[in-house]
Short mmCIF file of C-alpha atoms (C1' of nucleotides) in Angstrom, two decimals:
data_model
loop_
_atom_site.label_atom_id
_atom_site.label_comp_id
_atom_site.label_asym_id
_atom_site.label_seq_id
_atom_site.Cartn_x
_atom_site.Cartn_y
_atom_site.Cartn_z
CA UNK A 27 -5.56 -52.75 -90.67
CA UNK A 28 -9.16 -52.38 -89.76
CA UNK A 29 -10.34 -50.12 -87.10
CA UNK A 30 -9.77 -51.82 -84.21
CA UNK A 31 -13.89 -53.00 -82.80
CA UNK A 32 -14.84 -52.13 -79.39
CA UNK A 33 -18.24 -54.40 -78.85
CA UNK A 34 -15.51 -56.50 -76.66
CA UNK A 35 -15.22 -53.47 -74.47
CA UNK A 36 -17.33 -53.85 -71.31
CA UNK A 37 -17.47 -50.07 -71.23
CA UNK A 38 -20.93 -48.64 -72.28
CA UNK A 39 -19.24 -44.62 -73.91
CA UNK A 40 -16.30 -47.60 -75.78
CA UNK A 41 -19.93 -49.77 -77.75
CA UNK A 42 -21.79 -46.46 -77.88
CA UNK A 43 -18.77 -45.51 -80.25
CA UNK A 44 -18.11 -48.51 -82.49
CA UNK A 45 -21.77 -47.18 -83.85
CA UNK A 46 -21.39 -43.27 -83.97
CA UNK A 47 -17.88 -43.24 -83.24
CA UNK A 48 -16.92 -41.36 -86.61
CA UNK A 49 -16.58 -38.06 -87.38
CA UNK A 50 -19.94 -37.96 -90.22
CA UNK A 51 -22.27 -40.33 -88.24
CA UNK A 52 -23.25 -38.03 -86.08
CA UNK A 53 -23.81 -35.53 -88.77
CA UNK A 54 -26.16 -37.69 -90.21
CA UNK A 55 -27.92 -38.56 -87.36
CA UNK A 56 -28.38 -35.46 -86.35
CA UNK A 57 -29.63 -34.92 -90.19
CA UNK A 58 -32.35 -37.12 -89.70
CA UNK A 59 -33.40 -35.47 -86.15
CA UNK A 60 -34.67 -32.27 -87.32
CA UNK A 61 -36.39 -33.69 -90.29
CA UNK A 62 -33.97 -34.81 -93.76
CA UNK A 63 -34.39 -38.48 -94.91
CA UNK A 64 -33.68 -38.74 -98.69
CA UNK A 65 -29.40 -39.69 -100.03
CA UNK A 66 -28.86 -36.62 -101.91
CA UNK A 67 -31.17 -34.17 -99.10
CA UNK A 68 -27.35 -36.04 -96.69
CA UNK A 69 -25.39 -34.95 -99.31
CA UNK A 70 -25.93 -31.35 -100.39
CA UNK A 71 -26.96 -30.69 -96.79
CA UNK A 72 -23.75 -32.14 -95.26
CA UNK A 73 -21.17 -32.31 -97.81
CA UNK A 74 -20.29 -35.89 -98.08
CA UNK A 75 -19.38 -38.21 -100.51
CA UNK A 76 -21.47 -40.77 -101.89
CA UNK A 77 -19.58 -43.19 -101.09
CA UNK A 78 -18.89 -42.32 -97.38
CA UNK A 79 -22.44 -41.17 -97.54
CA UNK A 80 -23.72 -44.77 -98.91
CA UNK A 81 -21.69 -46.67 -95.81
CA UNK A 82 -22.51 -44.94 -93.19
CA UNK A 83 -26.45 -44.64 -93.79
CA UNK A 84 -25.98 -48.51 -93.94
CA UNK A 85 -24.67 -48.84 -91.02
CA UNK A 86 -26.91 -46.80 -89.25
CA UNK A 87 -29.53 -49.19 -90.38
CA UNK A 88 -28.29 -52.18 -89.28
CA UNK A 89 -27.26 -50.79 -86.06
CA UNK A 90 -31.86 -49.38 -86.43
CA UNK A 91 -30.52 -45.96 -85.36
CA UNK A 92 -32.66 -44.82 -89.07
CA UNK A 93 -34.87 -46.95 -91.15
CA UNK A 94 -34.70 -47.14 -94.68
CA UNK A 95 -37.92 -47.71 -97.07
CA UNK A 96 -39.32 -47.34 -99.97
CA UNK A 97 -41.78 -44.89 -100.22
CA UNK A 98 -45.21 -45.93 -101.98
CA UNK A 99 -45.95 -43.03 -103.83
CA UNK A 100 -43.82 -41.05 -105.90
CA UNK A 101 -41.69 -39.75 -106.33
CA UNK A 102 -40.16 -43.76 -105.24
CA UNK A 103 -37.39 -43.76 -103.34
CA UNK A 104 -35.59 -44.66 -100.08
CA UNK A 105 -36.61 -42.91 -97.15
CA UNK A 106 -34.35 -42.72 -94.03
CA UNK A 107 -36.33 -42.01 -90.58
CA UNK A 108 -35.45 -41.96 -87.37
CA UNK A 109 -36.33 -44.56 -85.36
CA UNK A 110 -36.81 -44.70 -81.39
CA UNK A 111 -32.86 -45.83 -81.07
CA UNK A 112 -31.55 -42.73 -82.63
CA UNK A 113 -33.59 -40.20 -81.08
CA UNK A 114 -32.51 -41.79 -77.97
CA UNK A 115 -29.10 -40.13 -79.57
CA UNK A 116 -30.30 -36.57 -79.10
CA UNK A 117 -28.78 -35.53 -75.89
CA UNK A 118 -25.53 -36.98 -76.97
CA UNK A 119 -25.73 -34.28 -80.01
CA UNK A 120 -26.97 -31.50 -77.85
CA UNK A 121 -23.67 -32.57 -75.12
CA UNK A 122 -21.60 -31.74 -78.23
CA UNK A 123 -23.57 -28.45 -78.85
CA UNK A 124 -22.95 -27.36 -75.70
CA UNK A 125 -19.63 -27.83 -75.73
CA UNK A 126 -18.85 -26.80 -79.04
CA UNK A 127 -21.01 -22.87 -78.15
CA UNK A 128 -18.81 -22.86 -75.28
CA UNK A 129 -15.40 -24.07 -76.43
CA UNK A 130 -14.39 -24.18 -80.06
CA UNK A 131 -14.58 -20.50 -80.45
CA UNK A 132 -17.56 -20.76 -83.11
CA UNK A 133 -18.64 -17.67 -81.20
CA UNK A 134 -23.02 -16.37 -80.16
CA UNK A 135 -24.46 -19.84 -80.48
CA UNK A 136 -25.72 -20.86 -84.32
CA UNK A 137 -28.02 -22.44 -82.95
CA UNK A 138 -30.96 -22.32 -80.56
CA UNK A 139 -33.50 -25.65 -79.34
CA UNK A 140 -36.53 -25.38 -79.51
CA UNK A 141 -39.82 -26.78 -77.62
CA UNK A 142 -41.73 -27.48 -80.65
CA UNK A 143 -45.51 -27.53 -79.18
CA UNK A 144 -44.86 -23.79 -77.32
CA UNK A 145 -42.05 -22.25 -79.34
CA UNK A 146 -40.12 -21.08 -76.47
CA UNK A 147 -35.75 -21.66 -76.19
CA UNK A 148 -34.45 -24.88 -73.77
CA UNK A 149 -31.58 -24.89 -72.35
CA UNK A 150 -30.66 -28.46 -71.37
CA UNK A 151 -28.75 -29.34 -67.93
CA UNK A 152 -27.47 -32.11 -66.24
CA UNK A 153 -28.96 -32.47 -63.01
CA UNK A 154 -29.36 -35.57 -60.69
CA UNK A 155 -32.85 -36.88 -60.67
CA UNK A 156 -32.48 -37.61 -57.57
CA UNK A 157 -31.75 -34.03 -55.83
CA UNK A 158 -32.24 -32.26 -58.73
CA UNK A 159 -28.70 -30.81 -57.82
CA UNK A 160 -26.22 -29.48 -61.38
CA UNK A 161 -23.93 -31.86 -62.33
CA UNK A 162 -21.50 -28.57 -63.35
CA UNK A 163 -21.64 -28.65 -59.43
CA UNK A 164 -20.39 -32.34 -58.88
CA UNK A 165 -16.92 -33.97 -58.78
CA UNK A 166 -17.74 -37.63 -60.07
CA UNK A 167 -16.05 -40.55 -59.92
CA UNK A 168 -17.33 -43.78 -61.05
CA UNK A 169 -17.99 -47.27 -59.66
CA UNK A 170 -16.98 -51.09 -61.14
CA UNK A 171 -19.54 -52.94 -61.13
CA UNK A 172 -19.45 -56.67 -61.50
CA UNK B 4 -7.42 -37.82 -99.17
CA UNK B 5 -7.52 -35.82 -96.01
CA UNK B 6 -10.13 -36.35 -93.63
CA UNK B 7 -12.56 -33.10 -93.94
CA UNK B 8 -12.44 -30.75 -91.86
CA UNK B 9 -15.34 -29.55 -90.72
CA UNK B 10 -13.90 -25.92 -88.89
CA UNK B 11 -16.01 -24.27 -91.51
CA UNK B 12 -19.42 -25.86 -90.81
CA UNK B 13 -21.74 -23.04 -88.55
CA UNK B 14 -22.49 -25.78 -86.38
CA UNK B 15 -21.45 -26.69 -82.82
CA UNK B 16 -21.74 -30.04 -83.33
CA UNK B 17 -19.28 -29.86 -86.39
CA UNK B 18 -16.91 -28.24 -84.61
CA UNK B 19 -16.41 -30.23 -82.10
CA UNK B 20 -16.82 -33.75 -84.33
CA UNK B 21 -13.48 -32.16 -85.51
CA UNK B 22 -11.58 -32.09 -81.77
CA UNK B 23 -13.55 -35.24 -80.64
CA UNK B 24 -15.24 -37.43 -83.64
CA UNK B 25 -13.02 -39.93 -84.06
CA UNK B 26 -12.84 -43.36 -82.41
CA UNK B 27 -10.77 -43.48 -80.22
CA UNK B 28 -9.95 -39.47 -79.02
CA UNK B 29 -13.21 -39.72 -76.58
CA UNK B 30 -11.69 -42.99 -75.05
CA UNK B 31 -8.20 -40.76 -74.72
CA UNK B 32 -10.60 -38.84 -72.67
CA UNK B 33 -12.19 -40.31 -70.56
CA UNK B 34 -9.31 -42.38 -69.13
CA UNK B 35 -7.68 -38.78 -68.58
CA UNK B 36 -11.57 -37.92 -67.16
CA UNK B 37 -10.46 -40.79 -64.60
CA UNK B 38 -7.04 -39.94 -63.46
CA UNK B 39 -5.00 -41.80 -66.41
CA UNK B 40 -2.08 -39.97 -66.60
CA UNK B 41 0.84 -42.24 -68.07
CA UNK B 42 1.58 -42.67 -71.82
CA UNK B 43 1.64 -46.43 -71.13
CA UNK B 44 -1.35 -46.80 -68.97
CA UNK B 45 -3.34 -45.16 -71.45
CA UNK B 46 -1.71 -47.65 -73.84
CA UNK B 47 -2.48 -51.10 -71.45
CA UNK B 48 -5.55 -49.70 -70.63
CA UNK B 49 -7.71 -48.79 -74.04
CA UNK B 50 -4.97 -51.38 -76.58
CA UNK B 51 -4.79 -48.52 -78.55
CA UNK B 52 -1.76 -48.46 -80.75
CA UNK B 53 0.94 -46.68 -80.10
CA UNK B 54 1.56 -44.59 -83.30
CA UNK B 55 -1.95 -43.76 -83.06
CA UNK B 56 -1.80 -42.92 -78.74
CA UNK B 57 0.72 -40.41 -80.10
CA UNK B 58 -1.24 -38.71 -82.57
CA UNK B 59 -4.46 -38.19 -81.01
CA UNK B 60 -2.51 -37.23 -77.27
CA UNK B 61 -0.41 -34.38 -79.85
CA UNK B 62 -3.73 -33.05 -81.32
CA UNK B 63 -5.80 -33.11 -77.87
CA UNK B 64 -2.86 -31.15 -75.97
CA UNK B 65 -3.12 -29.13 -79.40
CA UNK B 66 -6.38 -28.01 -78.64
CA UNK B 67 -5.85 -28.01 -75.06
CA UNK B 68 -8.46 -30.49 -73.53
CA UNK B 69 -4.68 -32.18 -72.00
CA UNK B 70 -2.36 -30.06 -70.66
CA UNK B 71 1.68 -31.93 -71.22
CA UNK B 72 4.00 -31.44 -69.06
CA UNK B 73 7.42 -33.51 -67.67
CA UNK B 74 7.20 -34.07 -63.64
CA UNK B 75 9.96 -32.81 -62.08
CA UNK B 76 10.98 -35.31 -59.71
CA UNK B 77 11.90 -38.88 -60.71
CA UNK B 78 10.62 -41.02 -63.09
CA UNK B 79 11.35 -38.03 -64.83
CA UNK B 80 8.79 -38.60 -67.61
CA UNK B 81 5.59 -36.60 -69.19
CA UNK B 82 2.20 -36.20 -67.82
CA UNK B 83 -1.02 -36.00 -69.63
CA UNK B 84 -3.73 -34.34 -66.97
CA UNK B 85 -7.57 -32.94 -68.54
CA UNK B 86 -7.72 -29.58 -68.57
CA UNK B 87 -11.07 -27.57 -67.59
CA UNK B 88 -12.21 -27.24 -71.18
CA UNK B 89 -11.67 -31.35 -71.40
CA UNK B 90 -13.56 -31.37 -67.99
CA UNK B 91 -16.21 -29.78 -69.76
CA UNK B 92 -16.44 -33.03 -71.79
CA UNK B 93 -17.74 -34.85 -69.22
CA UNK B 94 -22.04 -34.57 -70.32
CA UNK B 95 -20.56 -35.84 -73.97
CA UNK B 96 -19.06 -38.74 -72.41
CA UNK B 97 -22.33 -39.03 -69.33
CA UNK B 98 -24.68 -39.02 -72.79
CA UNK B 99 -22.37 -41.74 -74.64
CA UNK B 100 -22.40 -43.91 -71.20
CA UNK B 101 -26.15 -44.00 -70.65
CA UNK B 102 -27.05 -43.89 -74.73
CA UNK B 103 -24.84 -47.66 -74.26
CA UNK B 104 -26.48 -48.69 -70.97
CA UNK B 105 -29.78 -48.77 -72.82
CA UNK B 106 -29.60 -49.78 -76.67
CA UNK B 107 -26.17 -51.19 -77.02
CA UNK B 108 -27.26 -54.65 -75.18
CA UNK B 109 -24.38 -54.18 -73.04
CA UNK B 110 -26.73 -55.67 -69.82
CA UNK B 111 -25.88 -54.43 -66.54
CA UNK B 112 -24.34 -50.37 -66.48
CA UNK B 113 -20.89 -51.53 -66.56
CA UNK B 114 -20.18 -48.09 -64.42
CA UNK B 115 -22.48 -46.33 -61.50
CA UNK B 116 -21.64 -42.56 -61.07
CA UNK B 117 -20.54 -41.30 -57.69
CA UNK B 118 -20.86 -38.01 -56.69
CA UNK B 119 -16.99 -37.72 -55.38
CA UNK B 120 -17.98 -36.06 -52.32
CA UNK B 121 -21.08 -38.12 -50.64
CA UNK B 122 -20.58 -40.72 -52.56
CA UNK B 123 -23.99 -40.89 -53.35
CA UNK B 124 -24.65 -42.88 -56.78
CA UNK B 125 -25.61 -39.73 -59.29
CA UNK B 126 -28.15 -40.32 -62.01
CA UNK B 127 -27.92 -37.44 -64.32
CA UNK B 128 -31.00 -36.54 -66.26
CA UNK B 129 -31.40 -33.57 -68.81
CA UNK B 130 -33.78 -30.84 -67.51
CA UNK B 131 -34.84 -27.77 -69.16
CA UNK B 132 -33.28 -24.99 -67.30
CA UNK B 133 -36.39 -22.80 -66.86
CA UNK B 134 -39.43 -25.03 -67.05
CA UNK B 135 -37.75 -28.14 -65.24
CA UNK B 136 -39.73 -30.42 -68.36
CA UNK B 137 -37.36 -33.55 -68.38
CA UNK B 138 -35.83 -33.15 -72.14
CA UNK B 139 -37.11 -36.46 -72.22
CA UNK B 140 -40.64 -35.94 -72.65
CA UNK B 141 -39.44 -32.52 -75.12
CA UNK B 142 -40.59 -32.82 -79.29
CA UNK B 143 -36.98 -30.54 -79.92
CA UNK B 144 -36.39 -28.60 -83.01
CA UNK B 145 -34.21 -25.52 -83.63
CA UNK B 146 -33.81 -22.43 -84.68
CA UNK B 147 -30.39 -20.97 -86.55
CA UNK B 148 -29.42 -18.30 -85.33
CA UNK B 149 -28.00 -15.42 -87.36
"C1'" DG C 5 31.09 -46.92 -64.78
"C1'" DG C 6 28.89 -50.77 -66.86
"C1'" DG C 7 25.17 -53.52 -68.30
"C1'" DC C 8 20.03 -54.05 -67.64
"C1'" DT C 9 14.88 -52.47 -67.85
"C1'" DC C 10 11.94 -49.60 -68.40
"C1'" DC C 11 9.29 -45.68 -70.66
"C1'" DG C 12 7.46 -42.99 -74.86
"C1'" DG C 13 7.29 -42.79 -78.15
"C1'" DT C 14 9.55 -43.00 -83.97
"C1'" DT C 15 9.68 -45.93 -88.02
"C1'" DC C 16 8.10 -48.90 -91.05
"C1'" DA C 17 5.31 -51.86 -94.16
"C1'" DA C 18 1.25 -54.31 -95.38
"C1'" DT C 19 -4.15 -53.08 -95.07
"C1'" DC C 20 -7.32 -50.17 -94.34
"C1'" DA C 21 -10.77 -45.66 -95.13
"C1'" DT C 22 -11.89 -41.84 -97.72
"C1'" DT C 23 -12.29 -38.44 -101.37
"C1'" DG C 24 -13.45 -36.78 -105.71
"C1'" DG C 25 -14.86 -37.38 -110.09
"C1'" DA C 26 -16.83 -41.15 -113.69
"C1'" DC C 27 -20.46 -43.71 -114.56
"C1'" DT C 28 -24.56 -46.38 -113.74
"C1'" DT C 29 -29.71 -47.39 -113.67
"C1'" DT C 30 -34.55 -46.30 -111.66
"C1'" DT C 31 -38.23 -42.88 -111.90
"C1'" DT C 32 -40.11 -38.58 -112.52
"C1'" DC C 33 -41.50 -34.61 -114.59
"C1'" DG C 34 -42.36 -31.14 -119.12
"C1'" DC D 22 -40.71 -38.90 -125.66
"C1'" DG D 23 -36.17 -37.22 -124.05
"C1'" DA D 24 -34.27 -34.85 -120.13
"C1'" DA D 25 -33.16 -34.32 -115.47
"C1'" DA D 26 -32.54 -35.78 -111.42
"C1'" DA D 27 -32.01 -39.07 -107.69
"C1'" DA D 28 -29.91 -42.94 -105.63
"C1'" DG D 29 -26.56 -45.47 -105.89
"C1'" DT D 30 -21.46 -48.29 -107.78
"C1'" DC D 31 -17.23 -48.15 -109.36
"C1'" DC D 32 -12.32 -46.93 -109.67
"C1'" DA D 33 -7.45 -44.37 -108.47
"C1'" DA D 34 -5.32 -41.66 -105.74
"C1'" DT D 35 -4.11 -40.53 -101.02
"C1'" DG D 36 -4.76 -40.75 -95.61
"C1'" DA D 37 -5.27 -43.15 -91.10
"C1'" DT D 38 -4.40 -47.23 -88.67
"C1'" DT D 39 -2.52 -51.50 -87.67
"C1'" DG D 40 1.12 -54.53 -85.44
"C1'" DA D 41 5.85 -55.11 -84.86
"C1'" DA D 42 10.66 -53.50 -85.04
"C1'" DC D 43 13.91 -50.26 -83.74
"C1'" DC D 44 15.78 -46.43 -80.32
"C1'" DG D 45 17.32 -43.44 -76.80
"C1'" DG D 46 16.78 -41.32 -72.59
"C1'" DA D 47 16.36 -42.60 -67.24
"C1'" DG D 48 16.63 -45.75 -63.53
"C1'" DC D 49 18.42 -48.93 -61.10
"C1'" DC D 50 21.42 -52.69 -59.69
"C1'" DC D 51 26.25 -54.16 -58.99
#
DNA sequence: GGGCTCCGGTTCAATCATTGGACTTTTTCG
DNA sequence: CGAAAAAGTCCAATGATTGAACCGGAGCCC
């Protein structure tokens, strides 16, 4: 049977997972985020099978997370670049990375984030926009709208 | 062929996706996060097939994201509750939710987050711990450690 | 106690997705 | 020109998901 679609769920988490909720997709987005743009570079960096990569790139382009265009000047090959919508997945990747750093027994964090302008290390933390309180200490609940 | 395991990748995102990188898992964690604990409640709330739910719950328990124990008092049934390791996935779900709110065309945000103590609305934003700069405005790079 | 229902699964066949490898086509490079 | 690389497609084999049917123990009801 076909994988269940979450489109109809009235839930933003479900709808996001409908786009990026498979094992490979966010790794592809990660690569694109940090500059990978060519088919074979994705393939080599990730070790993903060609057919799978081809399928994922197509749906990412369909969802406007990546942009596919042919470079006019040689080498004349497709180039996959991240869109604003794709770049907005940064926080998702940061959150996944921090959880892996802390809980997956990877040891020392494999990657440190940097501010590209100042070259300083960056440590993202969630705070409440209004109060500035760190989210770590908040007990979160939810209210269903509508 | 079996789904590729990301265990050996020296990357925290990949290792996290090895645990929660399939379409259903994070929805199950979301349910557990907000209090669902019984097999049939997960099934009804999500519309997930029994066999799939059974498999996912098992791996989540194996990974110590959920805790399974039998309630001693009747009705004597298994109860799945979220662990600290599972609760630490909160930021991942927040990031997914915010992206869905903004980019998935869901309309008004279906859910508002609340501080359970004060009942005030909470809007989580990522800032750099050191500088307080919002992550949105940063151009992010990475440095590979080791 | 006997039957009924509910809950939490397991089992099954069908279909879908993923994988590794072989193959193709176009482009680039020497 | 000839070789090699890049970007896919095609294929058979194997897993994973799905919906439906089945199952077994715990409560409940008379």
